[in-house]
């Protein structure tokens, strides 16, 4: 085996890791999209499918971890390639968590579909999910293209998700105060909203990893990532 | 520099990583303990301290990441040591998340302390936090001692945390139904309970990493880790 051959095999192995990340990303996006669809349409069968699908991401993460560590041990890569490989370990962990969050939404479908909820609550959740999924899709595109110029823009998007989540949080609380029968289903919707908001955080984590992989630098620590829902206090006077 | 000297320097660098993990673990435990204390005693000053303390774990994680990658690039370690180093990256990520969860609890102190909540709700939260912190402390002890025999026992503990969380979830929902003025503070307490439950999950993640570091094997995928709160549906008839 000549040295050119070895370099080619190494590049192939790196590309295989990248392809698996792309596949995991697509799978995670679909899971979240379907989970939110199942929630909105009270589709218990679809929810069950999402729950069953999660294993694919668990296995994907383990495969990436094992493969990445083998690759490091075998090839002993220097700085750039090492960052690349460590990056796949980190991104796989974030995508596995996104899958868990999708699964967690799907698990609440039965509890929520028990009683009919007003359409505007679901619209809010759907809009939040669209934002978070766009964020996730964009960051996976950045990972594929290495065009890190888009990363600054992504942080603004994360703020948008946080603001929308906080407004939804307030809306759900108001609705719970209007009628105690709403408390149980709306609590589950609150957790679904929180899960979607956290998908945005994972997209931001991935953006930071991609930045690190490409530049070798870490993004400054302070980022404006924070939902404001922890400050929301609604007195009973807010209830109609 | 003779080869014995190199080995010694390498061991020192590995030990430095391990010491930093231990320090991060102690810091994370203290943050969670203080956050729950601040919540129970409506201690806003302590809550602010916890929020400010989180930066220590963010910096700790970055330091471990940078140091670990440098160490891999410089020493090109083989299987055992490589697992050890990758293990520190994973554990640092879990501890950083535990700090975030503690901070998230601390941020809700103001919203919750606005109205007086019944003592038994706080007792439930405190008991849950004690379990989760015990879990975290034990897994950090396992990491330090490498006595992985204790890991099977830890999974049972995780089930105990999940059961306690589900019961607290039900209790908080009932309390919200009794009086709409409880909805806003109890929603924040629900999220605090969820945060504490997730600290238990991170302890379990760390246990899996330690197992992998020591044995080179991954624990079987299926673990009984799951809270049952997503199934809880309380009709308004449960309200007094």
CSV table of C-alpha atoms in Angstrom, one decimal:
chain,number,residue,atom,x,y,z
A,1,UNK,CA,0.0,0.0,0.0
A,2,UNK,CA,1.6,3.3,-1.0
A,3,UNK,CA,1.3,6.5,1.0
A,4,UNK,CA,-1.2,8.0,-1.5
A,5,UNK,CA,-3.4,5.0,-1.0
A,6,UNK,CA,-3.3,5.5,2.8
A,7,UNK,CA,-4.2,9.2,2.5
A,8,UNK,CA,-7.1,8.2,0.2
A,9,UNK,CA,-8.3,5.6,2.7
A,10,UNK,CA,-8.1,8.1,5.5
A,11,UNK,CA,-10.1,10.7,3.5
A,12,UNK,CA,-12.7,8.1,2.8
A,13,UNK,CA,-13.0,7.3,6.5
A,14,UNK,CA,-13.4,11.0,7.3
A,15,UNK,CA,-16.0,11.3,4.6
A,16,UNK,CA,-17.9,8.3,6.0
A,17,UNK,CA,-18.1,10.0,9.4
A,18,UNK,CA,-19.4,13.2,7.8
A,19,UNK,CA,-22.0,11.2,5.8
A,20,UNK,CA,-23.3,9.5,8.9
A,21,UNK,CA,-23.6,12.9,10.6
A,22,UNK,CA,-25.6,14.1,7.6
A,23,UNK,CA,-27.9,11.1,7.8
A,24,UNK,CA,-28.3,11.5,11.5
A,25,UNK,CA,-29.2,15.2,11.0
A,26,UNK,CA,-31.9,14.3,8.4
A,27,UNK,CA,-33.3,11.6,10.7
A,28,UNK,CA,-33.4,14.0,13.7
A,29,UNK,CA,-35.2,16.7,11.6
A,30,UNK,CA,-37.8,14.2,10.4
A,31,UNK,CA,-38.4,12.9,13.9
A,32,UNK,CA,-39.1,16.4,15.3
A,33,UNK,CA,-41.2,17.3,12.3
A,34,UNK,CA,-43.3,14.2,12.7
A,35,UNK,CA,-43.5,14.5,16.5
A,36,UNK,CA,-45.0,18.0,16.2
A,37,UNK,CA,-47.3,16.8,13.4
A,38,UNK,CA,-48.5,13.9,15.6
A,39,UNK,CA,-49.1,16.4,18.4
A,40,UNK,CA,-51.1,18.8,16.3
A,41,UNK,CA,-53.2,16.1,14.6
A,42,UNK,CA,-53.5,13.9,17.7
A,43,UNK,CA,-52.0,11.1,15.6
A,44,UNK,CA,-51.0,8.4,18.1
A,45,UNK,CA,-49.8,6.0,15.4
A,46,UNK,CA,-47.3,8.6,14.1
A,47,UNK,CA,-46.2,9.4,17.6
A,48,UNK,CA,-45.4,5.7,18.2
A,49,UNK,CA,-43.4,5.6,15.0
A,50,UNK,CA,-41.3,8.6,16.2
A,51,UNK,CA,-40.7,6.9,19.5
A,52,UNK,CA,-39.5,3.7,17.7
A,53,UNK,CA,-37.3,5.8,15.4
A,54,UNK,CA,-35.2,7.2,18.2
A,55,UNK,CA,-33.0,4.0,18.3
A,56,UNK,CA,-31.5,5.0,15.0
A,57,UNK,CA,-29.9,8.1,16.5
A,58,UNK,CA,-28.8,6.2,19.6
A,59,UNK,CA,-27.1,3.7,17.4
A,60,UNK,CA,-25.7,6.4,15.1
A,61,UNK,CA,-24.1,8.2,18.0
A,62,UNK,CA,-22.5,4.9,19.2
A,63,UNK,CA,-21.3,4.1,15.7
A,64,UNK,CA,-19.7,7.6,15.3
A,65,UNK,CA,-18.1,7.4,18.7
A,66,UNK,CA,-16.6,4.0,18.1
A,67,UNK,CA,-15.5,4.8,14.6
A,68,UNK,CA,-14.0,8.2,15.5
A,69,UNK,CA,-12.0,6.8,18.4
A,70,UNK,CA,-10.7,3.9,16.2
A,71,UNK,CA,-9.7,6.4,13.5
A,72,UNK,CA,-7.8,8.6,16.0
A,73,UNK,CA,-6.0,5.5,17.4
A,74,UNK,CA,-5.2,4.1,13.9
A,75,UNK,CA,-4.2,7.3,12.0
A,76,UNK,CA,-2.9,9.5,14.8
A,77,UNK,CA,-4.2,12.6,13.1
A,78,UNK,CA,-2.7,16.1,13.7
A,79,UNK,CA,-4.6,19.2,14.7
A,80,UNK,CA,-7.0,19.9,11.7
A,81,UNK,CA,-8.1,16.3,11.2
A,82,UNK,CA,-8.3,15.7,14.9
A,83,UNK,CA,-10.6,18.7,15.3
A,84,UNK,CA,-12.7,17.3,12.4
A,85,UNK,CA,-13.0,13.9,14.1
A,86,UNK,CA,-13.7,15.3,17.6
A,87,UNK,CA,-16.3,17.5,15.9
A,88,UNK,CA,-18.2,14.5,14.7
A,89,UNK,CA,-18.3,13.1,18.2
A,90,UNK,CA,-19.8,16.3,19.5
A,91,UNK,CA,-22.3,16.8,16.7
A,92,UNK,CA,-23.5,13.2,17.0
A,93,UNK,CA,-24.1,13.8,20.7
A,94,UNK,CA,-26.2,16.9,19.9
A,95,UNK,CA,-28.2,15.1,17.2
A,96,UNK,CA,-28.9,12.2,19.6
A,97,UNK,CA,-30.3,14.7,22.1
A,98,UNK,CA,-32.5,16.3,19.4
A,99,UNK,CA,-33.9,12.9,18.7
A,100,UNK,CA,-34.6,12.4,22.5
A,101,UNK,CA,-36.4,15.8,22.5
A,102,UNK,CA,-38.5,14.7,19.5
A,103,UNK,CA,-39.3,11.4,21.2
A,104,UNK,CA,-40.2,13.3,24.4
A,105,UNK,CA,-42.8,15.4,22.4
A,106,UNK,CA,-44.2,12.2,20.8
A,107,UNK,CA,-44.6,10.6,24.2
A,108,UNK,CA,-46.9,13.4,25.3
A,109,UNK,CA,-49.3,13.0,22.3
A,110,UNK,CA,-51.6,10.6,24.1
A,111,UNK,CA,-51.8,12.8,27.2
A,112,UNK,CA,-52.5,16.0,25.1
A,113,UNK,CA,-55.0,14.4,22.6
A,114,UNK,CA,-57.2,13.3,25.4
A,115,UNK,CA,-58.8,16.8,25.4
A,116,UNK,CA,-59.3,19.2,22.5
A,117,UNK,CA,-56.9,22.2,22.7
A,118,UNK,CA,-57.5,25.5,20.9
A,119,UNK,CA,-56.0,25.8,17.4
A,120,UNK,CA,-53.9,28.9,18.2
A,121,UNK,CA,-51.8,27.0,20.8
A,122,UNK,CA,-50.9,24.4,18.2
A,123,UNK,CA,-50.1,27.2,15.7
A,124,UNK,CA,-47.7,28.7,18.2
A,125,UNK,CA,-46.0,25.3,18.7
A,126,UNK,CA,-45.8,24.7,15.0
A,127,UNK,CA,-44.3,28.1,14.3
A,128,UNK,CA,-41.7,27.5,17.0
A,129,UNK,CA,-40.9,24.1,15.6
A,130,UNK,CA,-40.5,25.6,12.1
A,131,UNK,CA,-38.0,28.1,13.4
A,132,UNK,CA,-36.0,25.5,15.4
A,133,UNK,CA,-36.0,23.0,12.4
A,134,UNK,CA,-34.9,25.8,10.0
A,135,UNK,CA,-32.1,26.6,12.4
A,136,UNK,CA,-31.1,22.9,12.6
A,137,UNK,CA,-31.2,22.5,8.8
A,138,UNK,CA,-29.1,25.6,8.3
A,139,UNK,CA,-26.4,24.6,10.7
A,140,UNK,CA,-26.2,21.1,9.1
A,141,UNK,CA,-25.8,22.9,5.7
A,142,UNK,CA,-23.0,25.0,7.2
A,143,UNK,CA,-21.4,21.8,8.5
A,144,UNK,CA,-21.6,20.3,5.0
A,145,UNK,CA,-20.4,23.5,3.2
A,146,UNK,CA,-17.9,24.8,5.8
A,147,UNK,CA,-19.2,28.4,5.0
A,148,UNK,CA,-19.0,29.6,8.6
A,149,UNK,CA,-20.1,33.1,7.6
A,150,UNK,CA,-23.7,32.1,8.3
A,151,UNK,CA,-23.0,31.4,11.9
A,152,UNK,CA,-23.4,34.9,13.3
A,153,UNK,CA,-26.8,35.1,11.7
A,154,UNK,CA,-27.7,31.8,13.4
A,155,UNK,CA,-27.3,33.4,16.9
A,156,UNK,CA,-29.9,36.0,16.1
A,157,UNK,CA,-32.3,33.2,15.0
A,158,UNK,CA,-31.7,31.5,18.4
A,159,UNK,CA,-32.9,34.8,20.1
A,160,UNK,CA,-36.0,34.7,17.9
A,161,UNK,CA,-36.8,31.1,19.1
A,162,UNK,CA,-36.3,32.1,22.7
A,163,UNK,CA,-38.7,35.1,22.4
A,164,UNK,CA,-41.3,33.0,20.7
A,165,UNK,CA,-41.0,30.3,23.4
A,166,UNK,CA,-41.4,32.9,26.2
A,167,UNK,CA,-44.5,34.3,24.5
A,168,UNK,CA,-46.0,30.8,24.1
A,169,UNK,CA,-45.2,30.0,27.7
A,170,UNK,CA,-47.2,33.1,28.8
A,171,UNK,CA,-50.1,32.1,26.5
A,172,UNK,CA,-50.2,28.6,27.9
A,173,UNK,CA,-50.2,29.8,31.5
A,174,UNK,CA,-53.1,32.2,30.7
A,175,UNK,CA,-55.1,29.4,29.1
A,176,UNK,CA,-54.5,27.2,32.2
A,177,UNK,CA,-55.9,29.9,34.4
A,178,UNK,CA,-59.0,30.3,32.4
A,179,UNK,CA,-60.1,26.7,33.0
A,180,UNK,CA,-58.6,24.0,35.3
A,181,UNK,CA,-59.4,21.4,32.7
A,182,UNK,CA,-56.7,22.9,30.6
A,183,UNK,CA,-54.0,22.5,33.2
A,184,UNK,CA,-53.1,18.9,32.5
A,185,UNK,CA,-52.9,19.1,28.7
A,186,UNK,CA,-51.3,22.6,28.7
A,187,UNK,CA,-48.6,21.4,31.1
A,188,UNK,CA,-47.6,18.8,28.5
A,189,UNK,CA,-47.7,21.4,25.8
A,190,UNK,CA,-45.4,23.6,27.9
A,191,UNK,CA,-42.9,20.8,28.1
A,192,UNK,CA,-43.2,20.3,24.3
A,193,UNK,CA,-42.5,24.0,23.8
A,194,UNK,CA,-39.5,23.8,26.1
A,195,UNK,CA,-38.3,20.7,24.1
A,196,UNK,CA,-38.5,22.6,20.8
A,197,UNK,CA,-36.7,25.6,22.3
A,198,UNK,CA,-33.9,23.3,23.4
A,199,UNK,CA,-33.6,21.9,19.8
A,200,UNK,CA,-32.6,25.5,18.9
A,201,UNK,CA,-30.0,25.4,21.6
A,202,UNK,CA,-28.5,22.2,20.2
A,203,UNK,CA,-28.5,23.8,16.7
A,204,UNK,CA,-26.4,26.6,18.4
A,205,UNK,CA,-24.1,24.0,20.0
A,206,UNK,CA,-23.5,22.4,16.6
A,207,UNK,CA,-22.8,25.9,15.1
A,208,UNK,CA,-20.2,26.4,17.8
A,209,UNK,CA,-18.6,23.0,17.0
A,210,UNK,CA,-18.5,23.7,13.3
A,211,UNK,CA,-16.9,27.1,13.9
A,212,UNK,CA,-14.3,25.3,16.1
A,213,UNK,CA,-13.7,22.5,13.5
A,214,UNK,CA,-13.1,25.0,10.7
A,215,UNK,CA,-11.2,27.8,12.5
A,216,UNK,CA,-9.5,26.0,15.4
A,217,UNK,CA,-10.9,28.8,17.6
A,218,UNK,CA,-13.8,28.6,20.1
A,219,UNK,CA,-16.6,31.2,19.7
A,220,UNK,CA,-16.6,33.8,22.5
A,221,UNK,CA,-18.4,32.3,25.6
A,222,UNK,CA,-21.1,35.0,26.0
A,223,UNK,CA,-23.9,34.3,23.7
A,224,UNK,CA,-27.4,35.9,24.0
A,225,UNK,CA,-29.0,32.5,24.3
A,226,UNK,CA,-31.6,32.7,27.0
A,227,UNK,CA,-35.3,32.3,27.1
A,228,UNK,CA,-37.1,34.8,29.4
A,229,UNK,CA,-39.8,32.4,30.6
A,230,UNK,CA,-38.2,31.9,34.0
A,231,UNK,CA,-39.3,35.5,34.8
A,232,UNK,CA,-42.9,35.0,33.8
A,233,UNK,CA,-45.3,35.5,36.7
A,234,UNK,CA,-49.0,35.7,35.9
A,235,UNK,CA,-51.3,36.7,38.8
A,236,UNK,CA,-54.8,35.1,38.9
A,237,UNK,CA,-56.0,38.5,37.8
A,238,UNK,CA,-54.7,37.7,34.3
A,239,UNK,CA,-57.3,35.0,34.0
A,240,UNK,CA,-60.4,36.0,32.3
B,1,UNK,CA,14.5,14.1,28.1
B,2,UNK,CA,14.5,10.3,28.5
B,3,UNK,CA,11.5,8.1,27.8
B,4,UNK,CA,10.7,7.6,31.5
B,5,UNK,CA,10.5,11.4,31.8
B,6,UNK,CA,8.1,11.6,28.9
B,7,UNK,CA,5.9,8.9,30.4
B,8,UNK,CA,5.8,10.8,33.7
B,9,UNK,CA,4.9,14.1,32.0
B,10,UNK,CA,2.1,12.3,30.2
B,11,UNK,CA,0.8,10.7,33.3
B,12,UNK,CA,0.9,14.2,35.0
B,13,UNK,CA,-1.2,15.6,32.1
B,14,UNK,CA,-3.8,12.9,32.4
B,15,UNK,CA,-3.9,13.4,36.1
B,16,UNK,CA,-4.4,17.1,35.6
B,17,UNK,CA,-7.4,16.4,33.4
B,18,UNK,CA,-8.9,14.1,36.0
B,19,UNK,CA,-8.3,16.6,38.8
B,20,UNK,CA,-10.1,19.3,36.8
B,21,UNK,CA,-13.1,16.9,36.2
B,22,UNK,CA,-13.2,16.3,40.0
B,23,UNK,CA,-13.2,20.1,40.7
B,24,UNK,CA,-15.9,20.6,38.1
B,25,UNK,CA,-17.9,17.8,39.7
B,26,UNK,CA,-17.7,19.4,43.1
B,27,UNK,CA,-18.6,22.8,41.7
B,28,UNK,CA,-21.7,21.3,39.9
B,29,UNK,CA,-22.9,19.6,43.0
B,30,UNK,CA,-22.6,22.7,45.1
B,31,UNK,CA,-24.4,24.8,42.4
B,32,UNK,CA,-27.4,22.4,42.4
B,33,UNK,CA,-27.4,22.2,46.2
B,34,UNK,CA,-27.4,25.9,46.5
B,35,UNK,CA,-30.0,26.5,43.8
B,36,UNK,CA,-32.4,24.1,45.5
B,37,UNK,CA,-31.6,25.8,48.8
B,38,UNK,CA,-32.3,29.2,47.3
B,39,UNK,CA,-35.6,28.0,45.9
B,40,UNK,CA,-36.8,26.6,49.2
B,41,UNK,CA,-35.7,29.6,51.3
B,42,UNK,CA,-36.7,32.2,48.6
B,43,UNK,CA,-33.1,33.4,48.9
B,44,UNK,CA,-32.6,35.6,45.9
B,45,UNK,CA,-29.1,36.6,46.8
B,46,UNK,CA,-28.0,32.9,46.8
B,47,UNK,CA,-29.8,32.4,43.5
B,48,UNK,CA,-27.8,35.2,42.0
B,49,UNK,CA,-24.5,33.7,43.3
B,50,UNK,CA,-25.5,30.3,41.6
B,51,UNK,CA,-26.2,32.1,38.3
B,52,UNK,CA,-22.8,33.9,38.4
B,53,UNK,CA,-21.0,30.6,39.4
B,54,UNK,CA,-22.1,28.9,36.2
B,55,UNK,CA,-19.2,30.5,34.2
B,56,UNK,CA,-16.7,28.3,36.1
B,57,UNK,CA,-18.2,25.2,34.5
B,58,UNK,CA,-18.4,26.8,31.1
B,59,UNK,CA,-14.7,27.7,31.3
B,60,UNK,CA,-13.8,24.3,32.8
B,61,UNK,CA,-15.4,22.5,29.9
B,62,UNK,CA,-13.5,24.6,27.4
B,63,UNK,CA,-10.3,24.1,29.2
B,64,UNK,CA,-10.7,20.3,29.3
B,65,UNK,CA,-11.7,20.3,25.6
B,66,UNK,CA,-8.6,22.3,24.6
B,67,UNK,CA,-6.2,20.4,26.8
B,68,UNK,CA,-7.6,17.0,25.8
B,69,UNK,CA,-7.3,17.7,22.1
B,70,UNK,CA,-3.8,19.1,22.6
B,71,UNK,CA,-2.8,16.0,24.5
B,72,UNK,CA,-4.1,13.7,21.8
B,73,UNK,CA,-2.3,15.6,19.1
B,74,UNK,CA,1.0,15.8,21.1
B,75,UNK,CA,1.1,12.3,22.6
B,76,UNK,CA,-0.9,10.3,20.0
B,77,UNK,CA,-2.1,7.9,22.7
B,78,UNK,CA,-3.2,4.3,22.0
B,79,UNK,CA,-6.6,2.8,22.9
B,80,UNK,CA,-6.7,2.9,26.7
B,81,UNK,CA,-5.3,6.4,27.2
B,82,UNK,CA,-7.3,7.7,24.2
B,83,UNK,CA,-10.5,6.4,25.9
B,84,UNK,CA,-9.4,8.1,29.1
B,85,UNK,CA,-9.0,11.4,27.4
B,86,UNK,CA,-12.2,11.2,25.3
B,87,UNK,CA,-13.9,10.3,28.6
B,88,UNK,CA,-12.9,13.6,30.1
B,89,UNK,CA,-14.4,15.5,27.2
B,90,UNK,CA,-17.7,13.7,27.6
B,91,UNK,CA,-17.8,14.0,31.4
B,92,UNK,CA,-17.0,17.7,31.2
B,93,UNK,CA,-19.9,18.2,28.8
B,94,UNK,CA,-22.3,16.4,31.2
B,95,UNK,CA,-21.0,18.5,34.2
B,96,UNK,CA,-21.4,21.7,32.2
B,97,UNK,CA,-25.0,20.7,31.5
B,98,UNK,CA,-25.6,19.9,35.2
B,99,UNK,CA,-24.4,23.5,36.0
B,100,UNK,CA,-26.8,24.9,33.4
B,101,UNK,CA,-29.7,23.0,35.1
B,102,UNK,CA,-28.7,24.4,38.5
B,103,UNK,CA,-28.6,27.8,37.0
B,104,UNK,CA,-32.0,27.3,35.4
B,105,UNK,CA,-33.4,26.4,38.8
B,106,UNK,CA,-31.8,29.5,40.3
B,107,UNK,CA,-33.3,31.7,37.7
B,108,UNK,CA,-36.8,30.6,38.7
B,109,UNK,CA,-36.3,31.6,42.4
B,110,UNK,CA,-37.7,35.1,41.9
B,111,UNK,CA,-40.8,33.9,40.0
B,112,UNK,CA,-41.5,31.3,42.6
B,113,UNK,CA,-40.8,33.3,45.8
B,114,UNK,CA,-43.4,35.9,44.7
B,115,UNK,CA,-46.1,33.8,46.3
B,116,UNK,CA,-45.8,31.4,49.2
B,117,UNK,CA,-45.9,27.7,48.3
B,118,UNK,CA,-46.9,24.8,50.7
B,119,UNK,CA,-44.0,23.2,52.5
B,120,UNK,CA,-44.6,19.7,51.2
B,121,UNK,CA,-44.0,20.7,47.6
B,122,UNK,CA,-40.5,22.0,48.6
B,123,UNK,CA,-39.9,18.8,50.6
B,124,UNK,CA,-40.6,16.8,47.5
B,125,UNK,CA,-38.2,18.9,45.5
B,126,UNK,CA,-35.6,18.7,48.2
B,127,UNK,CA,-35.9,14.9,48.4
B,128,UNK,CA,-35.6,14.6,44.6
B,129,UNK,CA,-32.5,16.9,44.6
B,130,UNK,CA,-30.9,14.8,47.4
B,131,UNK,CA,-31.4,11.6,45.4
B,132,UNK,CA,-30.0,13.2,42.2
B,133,UNK,CA,-27.0,14.8,44.0
B,134,UNK,CA,-26.2,11.4,45.7
B,135,UNK,CA,-26.3,9.8,42.3
B,136,UNK,CA,-23.9,12.5,40.9
B,137,UNK,CA,-21.5,12.2,43.9
B,138,UNK,CA,-21.4,8.4,43.7
B,139,UNK,CA,-20.6,8.4,40.0
B,140,UNK,CA,-17.8,10.9,40.5
B,141,UNK,CA,-16.5,8.6,43.2
B,142,UNK,CA,-16.7,5.7,40.7
B,143,UNK,CA,-14.8,7.8,38.2
B,144,UNK,CA,-12.1,8.6,40.8
B,145,UNK,CA,-11.8,5.0,42.1
B,146,UNK,CA,-12.5,3.1,38.8
B,147,UNK,CA,-14.6,0.6,40.8
B,148,UNK,CA,-17.3,0.1,38.1
B,149,UNK,CA,-19.0,-2.6,40.2
B,150,UNK,CA,-21.2,0.2,41.6
B,151,UNK,CA,-22.6,1.1,38.2
B,152,UNK,CA,-25.4,-1.5,38.0
B,153,UNK,CA,-26.7,-0.2,41.3
B,154,UNK,CA,-26.7,3.3,39.9
B,155,UNK,CA,-29.2,2.5,37.2
B,156,UNK,CA,-31.7,1.4,39.9
B,157,UNK,CA,-31.2,4.7,41.6
B,158,UNK,CA,-32.1,6.5,38.4
B,159,UNK,CA,-35.4,4.6,38.3
B,160,UNK,CA,-36.1,5.8,41.8
B,161,UNK,CA,-35.5,9.4,40.7
B,162,UNK,CA,-37.9,9.0,37.8
B,163,UNK,CA,-40.6,7.6,40.0
B,164,UNK,CA,-40.2,10.4,42.5
B,165,UNK,CA,-40.3,13.0,39.7
B,166,UNK,CA,-43.5,11.5,38.3
B,167,UNK,CA,-45.2,11.6,41.7
B,168,UNK,CA,-44.1,15.2,42.2
B,169,UNK,CA,-45.4,16.1,38.7
B,170,UNK,CA,-48.8,14.7,39.7
B,171,UNK,CA,-48.8,16.5,43.0
B,172,UNK,CA,-48.0,19.9,41.4
B,173,UNK,CA,-50.7,19.5,38.8
B,174,UNK,CA,-53.3,18.7,41.5
B,175,UNK,CA,-52.2,21.7,43.4
B,176,UNK,CA,-52.6,23.9,40.3
B,177,UNK,CA,-56.1,22.7,39.8
B,178,UNK,CA,-57.0,23.6,43.4
B,179,UNK,CA,-56.3,27.3,42.9
B,180,UNK,CA,-55.4,29.2,39.7
B,181,UNK,CA,-53.1,31.4,41.7
B,182,UNK,CA,-50.9,28.3,42.1
B,183,UNK,CA,-50.5,27.8,38.3
B,184,UNK,CA,-47.7,30.3,37.7
B,185,UNK,CA,-45.4,29.4,40.6
B,186,UNK,CA,-46.1,25.7,40.3
B,187,UNK,CA,-45.3,25.7,36.6
B,188,UNK,CA,-41.9,27.0,37.5
B,189,UNK,CA,-41.6,24.3,40.2
B,190,UNK,CA,-42.5,21.7,37.6
B,191,UNK,CA,-39.6,22.9,35.4
B,192,UNK,CA,-37.3,22.8,38.5
B,193,UNK,CA,-38.4,19.2,39.2
B,194,UNK,CA,-37.7,18.3,35.6
B,195,UNK,CA,-34.3,19.9,35.8
B,196,UNK,CA,-33.4,17.9,38.9
B,197,UNK,CA,-34.6,14.7,37.2
B,198,UNK,CA,-32.3,15.5,34.3
B,199,UNK,CA,-29.4,15.8,36.6
B,200,UNK,CA,-30.0,12.2,37.4
B,201,UNK,CA,-29.8,11.4,33.6
B,202,UNK,CA,-26.5,13.2,33.4
B,203,UNK,CA,-25.2,11.1,36.3
B,204,UNK,CA,-26.2,8.0,34.3
B,205,UNK,CA,-24.5,9.4,31.2
B,206,UNK,CA,-21.3,9.8,33.3
B,207,UNK,CA,-21.6,6.3,34.6
B,208,UNK,CA,-21.8,5.0,31.0
B,209,UNK,CA,-18.7,7.0,30.1
B,210,UNK,CA,-16.8,5.7,33.1
B,211,UNK,CA,-17.8,2.1,32.2
B,212,UNK,CA,-16.6,2.7,28.7
B,213,UNK,CA,-13.3,4.3,29.8
B,214,UNK,CA,-12.5,1.4,32.2
B,215,UNK,CA,-13.7,-1.6,30.1
B,216,UNK,CA,-13.5,-0.3,26.5
B,217,UNK,CA,-17.1,-1.6,26.1
B,218,UNK,CA,-20.3,0.4,25.9
B,219,UNK,CA,-23.1,-0.5,28.3
B,220,UNK,CA,-26.1,-2.2,26.5
B,221,UNK,CA,-28.3,0.5,24.9
B,222,UNK,CA,-31.6,-0.4,26.7
B,223,UNK,CA,-31.7,1.2,30.1
B,224,UNK,CA,-34.8,1.5,32.2
B,225,UNK,CA,-34.3,5.3,32.3
B,226,UNK,CA,-37.7,7.0,31.8
B,227,UNK,CA,-39.9,9.1,33.8
B,228,UNK,CA,-43.6,8.4,33.4
B,229,UNK,CA,-44.9,11.9,33.8
B,230,UNK,CA,-45.7,12.2,30.1
B,231,UNK,CA,-48.6,9.8,30.7
B,232,UNK,CA,-50.1,11.8,33.6
B,233,UNK,CA,-53.5,13.2,32.7
B,234,UNK,CA,-55.5,14.7,35.6
B,235,UNK,CA,-59.2,15.5,34.9
B,236,UNK,CA,-60.6,18.6,36.6
B,237,UNK,CA,-62.4,16.1,38.9
B,238,UNK,CA,-59.1,15.6,40.7
B,239,UNK,CA,-59.3,19.2,41.9
B,240,UNK,CA,-60.8,19.7,45.3
